[in-house]
Amino acid sequence: MKRPLLLYSLSGIVIAMFAASASCDADPLAETTRKIAAEITANGRAYVNLQELTAIGPRLSGSEGAAKAVQWAARKMKSYGFDRVILQPTMVPHWTRGDVERAAVTSGARPLALEIAALGNSVGTPKEGVEGGVLEVHGLDEVRSLGKAVRGKIVFYNRPMDPTLAVTFQAYGKAVDQRTRGASVAAKQGAVAVLVRSMTTLSDEHYPHTGLLVYEEGTRKIPAAALSTHSANELSQLLKSHPNLSVNLKLSAVQDRFVSSFNVIGEITGRDLPQEYVVVGGHLDSWDLGTGAHDDGAGVVQSIETLRTLKALNLHPRRTIRAVLFMAEEFGAFGADEYARQAKAKGEKHVAALESDSGGFAPVGFQVEGGDQKVAALKRFIPYLAPLHAGSIEKGWSGTDVAPLGAQGAITLGYVPVSTHYFDYHHSARDRIEAVDSKDLHAGAAAIATLTYLLAEKGP
Amino acid sequence: MKRPLLLYSLSGIVIAMFAASASCDADPLAETTRKIAAEITANGRAYVNLQELTAIGPRLSGSEGAAKAVQWAARKMKSYGFDRVILQPTMVPHWTRGDVERAAVTSGARPLALEIAALGNSVGTPKEGVEGGVLEVHGLDEVRSLGKAVRGKIVFYNRPMDPTLAVTFQAYGKAVDQRTRGASVAAKQGAVAVLVRSMTTLSDEHYPHTGLLVYEEGTRKIPAAALSTHSANELSQLLKSHPNLSVNLKLSAVQDRFVSSFNVIGEITGRDLPQEYVVVGGHLDSWDLGTGAHDDGAGVVQSIETLRTLKALNLHPRRTIRAVLFMAEEFGAFGADEYARQAKAKGEKHVAALESDSGGFAPVGFQVEGGDQKVAALKRFIPYLAPLHAGSIEKGWSGTDVAPLGAQGAITLGYVPVSTHYFDYHHSARDRIEAVDSKDLHAGAAAIATLTYLLAEKGP
């Protein structure tokens, strides 16, 4: 055991590990960003805030839970002494699921109860339900090509998320048209209702995953529900031996009128350029099946945490930073639209907007929407983000809530965390506080706060 | 609900998500790497192989478990039809913990049993143990400065890993000198034994975390053990009220002679440049407290998976790829040294060597050891890695086992996964198969296989 290699190897490890932070000595910005991350990692409040927020319950657009969340967020921001806290009124849709959701095989095969949840925005059924034979399909074009065979049928979209895609958002993007547009496409061919395999990475589970459906203008609105992947598998199996079975679907969902609600905005006024704004945000509403811990309680508490941290460290960057908690993202980004409309009306110059709406998992980096030059310019911040394992800055989609600010000239960015398990929870009863790891949530907050500070101090 | 924004927002999501993979159409390399990732994500064997490997039990250098793991790995490689499978003999240290590990407060305070594990390489104690007053310190310099006060004492190193560092490897790097060098520094001042607070991110847990200690040549070897953080906290508390308490430490650890073992090497012969080598590797040995699932079973099965995938897809890149499972990394990288020595003796030109030894967590990217130009050149592969959320290519430490190949001109790289929880498990009884998430493990394997293929096909 007297080999010089031993000492060489070990000291190699230690020396190399320090190398990443060595730049702190030379660069005051590195020292500041190190403090930001350290404050969150050591004293972060994001997780306890997420506990409080999710304890309110679901926060469906226009619901009592959403209204309580607005009050909670405003109180929280005031308690941290943000320079301004604003409730920005916005009209939002109010849809209710109601008490009745039932689907079952009623004839042509053994009785089989199906695990379902109405899709958001779906109309209800008559009290006695809608009944029809079931047509299993795997895409919108298939429905279009089937012509008259669709008439009077319940169309069953059963194309799964592609399990070969490591980044699960890609698999979601390739499957979700069944949920968003499947109802109207089927209605045009005469279908009476739609069942859609849940958008989830869990291939045989009992929770249905809901999400928005969008009715095409001028097309008959037919009821639509998500099936748990377990029920989708069972129904598909049963159809093989009993192709003429019938299903009855009962939904008590109601599309209600618009109601008033709020975006919640907290501000730290810029030191030099108070009229230039950098937004960090997420959406305050959630689906009604869980309590929106990952989607998007995580983004909410990370946005608040960003400003709390700057206050705690007495940092006043050059530009004004706003934490914006958008309302009604899940029903079509109504709060985001209102925020952008007002920004334009007031001539507020937004230089950058960063959204966290991909879950409270450990960081990978950020996606930037826009031209190659914008992306390249932002890569100068990688040295401050790589030590947080958030150093991947790539071109890509930013987020639904910041996109309207992009149209006004802001650079828009999306926080990118590990996506492996996001769609295990997404839009289902699984999306609760237990699904969130406090260290990962805080690691994400540290990355978001760091980049937000850099954008406000140095510009995009 | 008849707002055009709705459709705009939703289609925006879908379009943006597809953008990342659009380059596949134009670039055959993108298509190939997409297939590599898809094979692993859909049909990966890394997790079931890790189940098999860890079922063997601990794989301490020179142990029966390590010998069984060598046979298992060679069989596995042959079953996948690798072009060559080589057992490369190497001498490795054999240290045994033995049956007795006990530490307790024996006088000067209430009795208190301490949760301990001998550090790897520690000498044992006499049968009756070593007894002494306890001197709590927080660093090596403090011990050096205490002079005679250290004589006859058990030195208790209690500086925790810095909880403010989001990348836990940095916190490890800043604390681990207590474990690696604390014994010899204390011995020089006359200490009789050393207790070291476990190197873990869990601040109050009951499992001790072991790891290598390195005795300085010419210095008396004193016994050393890791304390669980729970016991470290308790002992520290008790010392406040009872500074004169004594502890008795009994260890049956034995430093044995060197024994023969093997590196296991699997090869896919290069299509054009068979005399140029790209290594992908991890270490086959583990600590004896758990079953080395993250450290480094993950790296072992990911390295095998890389070659399995290329075989399954019938891909033959230009250069030869070797999966190298190094032996005795934990005791000083003896297998790695032997591998590098033979490579040099045979004039094998190693152009790149990639190590996975940071756990089986979801990918962030890779660290590259070497000059800025080397790092910059490797960034051309980011477009193939970013779709796997592994697009962070940064300068940094590569790994203990590939470092000797760096000295021969190879570019060396280290796989960088999320590090949040690595040191919850590291070197402890917690490091078992239950601690590994199969999807994250496979996501890492996909990133590693992709970069290995690119290095072999395109050169570093």
PDB file of C-alpha atoms in Angstrom, chain A residues 129-264:
ATOM      1  CA  GLY A 129     -75.096   9.291 -20.370  1.00  0.00           C
ATOM      2  CA  VAL A 130     -73.953   8.871 -23.947  1.00  0.00           C
ATOM      3  CA  GLU A 131     -73.828   5.345 -25.265  1.00  0.00           C
ATOM      4  CA  GLY A 132     -72.131   3.899 -28.299  1.00  0.00           C
ATOM      5  CA  GLY A 133     -69.941   1.261 -29.826  1.00  0.00           C
ATOM      6  CA  VAL A 134     -66.226   1.874 -29.389  1.00  0.00           C
ATOM      7  CA  LEU A 135     -63.807   2.601 -32.206  1.00  0.00           C
ATOM      8  CA  GLU A 136     -60.177   2.256 -31.148  1.00  0.00           C
ATOM      9  CA  VAL A 137     -57.809   4.472 -33.120  1.00  0.00           C
ATOM     10  CA  HIS A 138     -54.245   5.732 -32.855  1.00  0.00           C
ATOM     11  CA  GLY A 139     -54.379   9.179 -34.361  1.00  0.00           C
ATOM     12  CA  LEU A 140     -56.371  12.031 -35.808  1.00  0.00           C
ATOM     13  CA  ASP A 141     -55.674  11.100 -39.428  1.00  0.00           C
ATOM     14  CA  GLU A 142     -56.988   7.607 -38.826  1.00  0.00           C
ATOM     15  CA  VAL A 143     -60.275   9.082 -37.619  1.00  0.00           C
ATOM     16  CA  ARG A 144     -60.436  11.365 -40.644  1.00  0.00           C
ATOM     17  CA  SER A 145     -59.839   8.413 -42.968  1.00  0.00           C
ATOM     18  CA  LEU A 146     -62.516   6.219 -41.377  1.00  0.00           C
ATOM     19  CA  GLY A 147     -65.379   8.379 -42.663  1.00  0.00           C
ATOM     20  CA  LYS A 148     -68.822   7.001 -41.913  1.00  0.00           C
ATOM     21  CA  ALA A 149     -67.527   4.244 -39.644  1.00  0.00           C
ATOM     22  CA  VAL A 150     -67.157   6.892 -36.953  1.00  0.00           C
ATOM     23  CA  ARG A 151     -70.831   7.864 -36.872  1.00  0.00           C
ATOM     24  CA  GLY A 152     -72.549   7.288 -33.569  1.00  0.00           C
ATOM     25  CA  LYS A 153     -69.378   5.848 -32.084  1.00  0.00           C
ATOM     26  CA  ILE A 154     -67.332   6.621 -29.021  1.00  0.00           C
ATOM     27  CA  VAL A 155     -63.850   7.175 -30.430  1.00  0.00           C
ATOM     28  CA  PHE A 156     -61.111   5.683 -28.244  1.00  0.00           C
ATOM     29  CA  TYR A 157     -57.725   7.315 -28.891  1.00  0.00           C
ATOM     30  CA  ASN A 158     -55.123   4.840 -27.641  1.00  0.00           C
ATOM     31  CA  ARG A 159     -51.765   5.945 -29.052  1.00  0.00           C
ATOM     32  CA  PRO A 160     -49.310   5.819 -26.120  1.00  0.00           C
ATOM     33  CA  MET A 161     -46.528   8.279 -25.395  1.00  0.00           C
ATOM     34  CA  ASP A 162     -43.427   6.996 -27.190  1.00  0.00           C
ATOM     35  CA  PRO A 163     -41.410   5.151 -24.513  1.00  0.00           C
ATOM     36  CA  THR A 164     -38.186   5.397 -26.523  1.00  0.00           C
ATOM     37  CA  LEU A 165     -37.842   9.152 -26.016  1.00  0.00           C
ATOM     38  CA  ALA A 166     -35.645   9.907 -23.018  1.00  0.00           C
ATOM     39  CA  VAL A 167     -36.905  13.488 -22.826  1.00  0.00           C
ATOM     40  CA  THR A 168     -40.508  12.822 -21.946  1.00  0.00           C
ATOM     41  CA  PHE A 169     -41.723  16.242 -23.121  1.00  0.00           C
ATOM     42  CA  GLN A 170     -40.986  15.099 -26.658  1.00  0.00           C
ATOM     43  CA  ALA A 171     -43.132  12.014 -26.201  1.00  0.00           C
ATOM     44  CA  TYR A 172     -45.889  14.205 -24.755  1.00  0.00           C
ATOM     45  CA  GLY A 173     -45.655  16.581 -27.700  1.00  0.00           C
ATOM     46  CA  LYS A 174     -46.080  13.680 -30.101  1.00  0.00           C
ATOM     47  CA  ALA A 175     -49.146  12.213 -28.369  1.00  0.00           C
ATOM     48  CA  VAL A 176     -51.090  15.131 -26.933  1.00  0.00           C
ATOM     49  CA  ASP A 177     -52.963  16.097 -30.113  1.00  0.00           C
ATOM     50  CA  GLN A 178     -55.326  13.207 -29.339  1.00  0.00           C
ATOM     51  CA  ARG A 179     -56.329  14.978 -26.137  1.00  0.00           C
ATOM     52  CA  THR A 180     -56.333  18.580 -27.350  1.00  0.00           C
ATOM     53  CA  ARG A 181     -57.989  18.092 -30.747  1.00  0.00           C
ATOM     54  CA  GLY A 182     -59.323  14.540 -30.811  1.00  0.00           C
ATOM     55  CA  ALA A 183     -62.847  15.511 -29.779  1.00  0.00           C
ATOM     56  CA  SER A 184     -63.449  17.973 -32.605  1.00  0.00           C
ATOM     57  CA  VAL A 185     -61.854  15.762 -35.224  1.00  0.00           C
ATOM     58  CA  ALA A 186     -64.094  12.878 -34.117  1.00  0.00           C
ATOM     59  CA  ALA A 187     -67.169  15.102 -33.872  1.00  0.00           C
ATOM     60  CA  LYS A 188     -66.765  16.147 -37.507  1.00  0.00           C
ATOM     61  CA  GLN A 189     -67.094  12.478 -38.476  1.00  0.00           C
ATOM     62  CA  GLY A 190     -70.187  12.040 -36.336  1.00  0.00           C
ATOM     63  CA  ALA A 191     -68.740  10.562 -33.133  1.00  0.00           C
ATOM     64  CA  VAL A 192     -70.812  10.966 -29.953  1.00  0.00           C
ATOM     65  CA  ALA A 193     -67.976  11.058 -27.421  1.00  0.00           C
ATOM     66  CA  VAL A 194     -64.268  10.549 -27.024  1.00  0.00           C
ATOM     67  CA  LEU A 195     -62.110   8.549 -24.628  1.00  0.00           C
ATOM     68  CA  VAL A 196     -58.388   9.310 -24.649  1.00  0.00           C
ATOM     69  CA  ARG A 197     -55.560   7.211 -23.233  1.00  0.00           C
ATOM     70  CA  SER A 198     -53.931   9.258 -20.450  1.00  0.00           C
ATOM     71  CA  MET A 199     -50.837  11.244 -21.371  1.00  0.00           C
ATOM     72  CA  THR A 200     -48.452   9.579 -18.941  1.00  0.00           C
ATOM     73  CA  THR A 201     -45.218   7.629 -18.915  1.00  0.00           C
ATOM     74  CA  LEU A 202     -46.793   5.030 -16.627  1.00  0.00           C
ATOM     75  CA  SER A 203     -48.013   2.360 -18.976  1.00  0.00           C
ATOM     76  CA  ASP A 204     -50.360   0.504 -16.640  1.00  0.00           C
ATOM     77  CA  GLU A 205     -51.623   2.673 -13.809  1.00  0.00           C
ATOM     78  CA  HIS A 206     -55.008   3.417 -12.307  1.00  0.00           C
ATOM     79  CA  TYR A 207     -55.050   7.222 -12.178  1.00  0.00           C
ATOM     80  CA  PRO A 208     -56.444   9.072 -15.184  1.00  0.00           C
ATOM     81  CA  HIS A 209     -54.469  12.174 -16.269  1.00  0.00           C
ATOM     82  CA  THR A 210     -56.644  15.060 -17.380  1.00  0.00           C
ATOM     83  CA  GLY A 211     -55.682  18.150 -19.394  1.00  0.00           C
ATOM     84  CA  LEU A 212     -57.175  20.699 -21.692  1.00  0.00           C
ATOM     85  CA  LEU A 213     -59.207  19.877 -24.759  1.00  0.00           C
ATOM     86  CA  VAL A 214     -59.804  22.591 -27.306  1.00  0.00           C
ATOM     87  CA  TYR A 215     -63.051  22.577 -29.261  1.00  0.00           C
ATOM     88  CA  GLU A 216     -62.714  23.837 -32.801  1.00  0.00           C
ATOM     89  CA  GLU A 217     -64.979  26.763 -33.581  1.00  0.00           C
ATOM     90  CA  GLY A 218     -68.119  25.769 -35.410  1.00  0.00           C
ATOM     91  CA  THR A 219     -67.785  22.091 -34.531  1.00  0.00           C
ATOM     92  CA  ARG A 220     -70.239  20.241 -32.313  1.00  0.00           C
ATOM     93  CA  LYS A 221     -68.908  19.851 -28.779  1.00  0.00           C
ATOM     94  CA  ILE A 222     -68.895  16.200 -27.723  1.00  0.00           C
ATOM     95  CA  PRO A 223     -67.921  14.991 -24.239  1.00  0.00           C
ATOM     96  CA  ALA A 224     -64.390  13.706 -23.718  1.00  0.00           C
ATOM     97  CA  ALA A 225     -62.589  11.936 -20.894  1.00  0.00           C
ATOM     98  CA  ALA A 226     -59.133  10.592 -20.151  1.00  0.00           C
ATOM     99  CA  LEU A 227     -58.844   6.869 -19.469  1.00  0.00           C
ATOM    100  CA  SER A 228     -56.233   5.570 -17.041  1.00  0.00           C
ATOM    101  CA  THR A 229     -53.604   3.599 -18.952  1.00  0.00           C
ATOM    102  CA  HIS A 230     -54.747   0.500 -17.055  1.00  0.00           C
ATOM    103  CA  SER A 231     -58.317   0.954 -18.279  1.00  0.00           C
ATOM    104  CA  ALA A 232     -57.109   1.795 -21.777  1.00  0.00           C
ATOM    105  CA  ASN A 233     -55.168  -1.471 -21.850  1.00  0.00           C
ATOM    106  CA  GLU A 234     -58.158  -3.433 -20.546  1.00  0.00           C
ATOM    107  CA  LEU A 235     -60.591  -1.860 -22.973  1.00  0.00           C
ATOM    108  CA  SER A 236     -58.247  -2.442 -25.898  1.00  0.00           C
ATOM    109  CA  GLN A 237     -57.863  -6.080 -24.893  1.00  0.00           C
ATOM    110  CA  LEU A 238     -61.594  -6.579 -24.525  1.00  0.00           C
ATOM    111  CA  LEU A 239     -62.247  -5.010 -27.927  1.00  0.00           C
ATOM    112  CA  LYS A 240     -60.084  -7.686 -29.553  1.00  0.00           C
ATOM    113  CA  SER A 241     -62.530 -10.397 -28.552  1.00  0.00           C
ATOM    114  CA  HIS A 242     -65.678  -8.245 -28.403  1.00  0.00           C
ATOM    115  CA  PRO A 243     -65.423  -5.618 -31.136  1.00  0.00           C
ATOM    116  CA  ASN A 244     -69.136  -4.780 -30.868  1.00  0.00           C
ATOM    117  CA  LEU A 245     -69.198  -3.889 -27.188  1.00  0.00           C
ATOM    118  CA  SER A 246     -70.880  -0.680 -26.074  1.00  0.00           C
ATOM    119  CA  VAL A 247     -69.776   1.868 -23.518  1.00  0.00           C
ATOM    120  CA  ASN A 248     -71.869   4.311 -21.568  1.00  0.00           C
ATOM    121  CA  LEU A 249     -70.206   7.582 -20.551  1.00  0.00           C
ATOM    122  CA  LYS A 250     -71.646   9.917 -17.946  1.00  0.00           C
ATOM    123  CA  LEU A 251     -70.014  13.288 -17.211  1.00  0.00           C
ATOM    124  CA  SER A 252     -71.438  16.111 -15.136  1.00  0.00           C
ATOM    125  CA  ALA A 253     -68.835  18.608 -16.330  1.00  0.00           C
ATOM    126  CA  VAL A 254     -70.042  22.150 -16.977  1.00  0.00           C
ATOM    127  CA  GLN A 255     -68.473  24.917 -18.986  1.00  0.00           C
ATOM    128  CA  ASP A 256     -69.291  27.947 -16.886  1.00  0.00           C
ATOM    129  CA  ARG A 257     -68.995  31.666 -17.652  1.00  0.00           C
ATOM    130  CA  PHE A 258     -65.780  33.634 -17.191  1.00  0.00           C
ATOM    131  CA  VAL A 259     -65.055  34.874 -13.687  1.00  0.00           C
ATOM    132  CA  SER A 260     -62.637  37.432 -12.312  1.00  0.00           C
ATOM    133  CA  SER A 261     -59.304  36.395 -10.854  1.00  0.00           C
ATOM    134  CA  PHE A 262     -55.753  37.741 -10.569  1.00  0.00           C
ATOM    135  CA  ASN A 263     -52.179  37.386 -11.594  1.00  0.00           C
ATOM    136  CA  VAL A 264     -49.945  37.963  -8.554  1.00  0.00           C
TER     137      VAL A 264
END
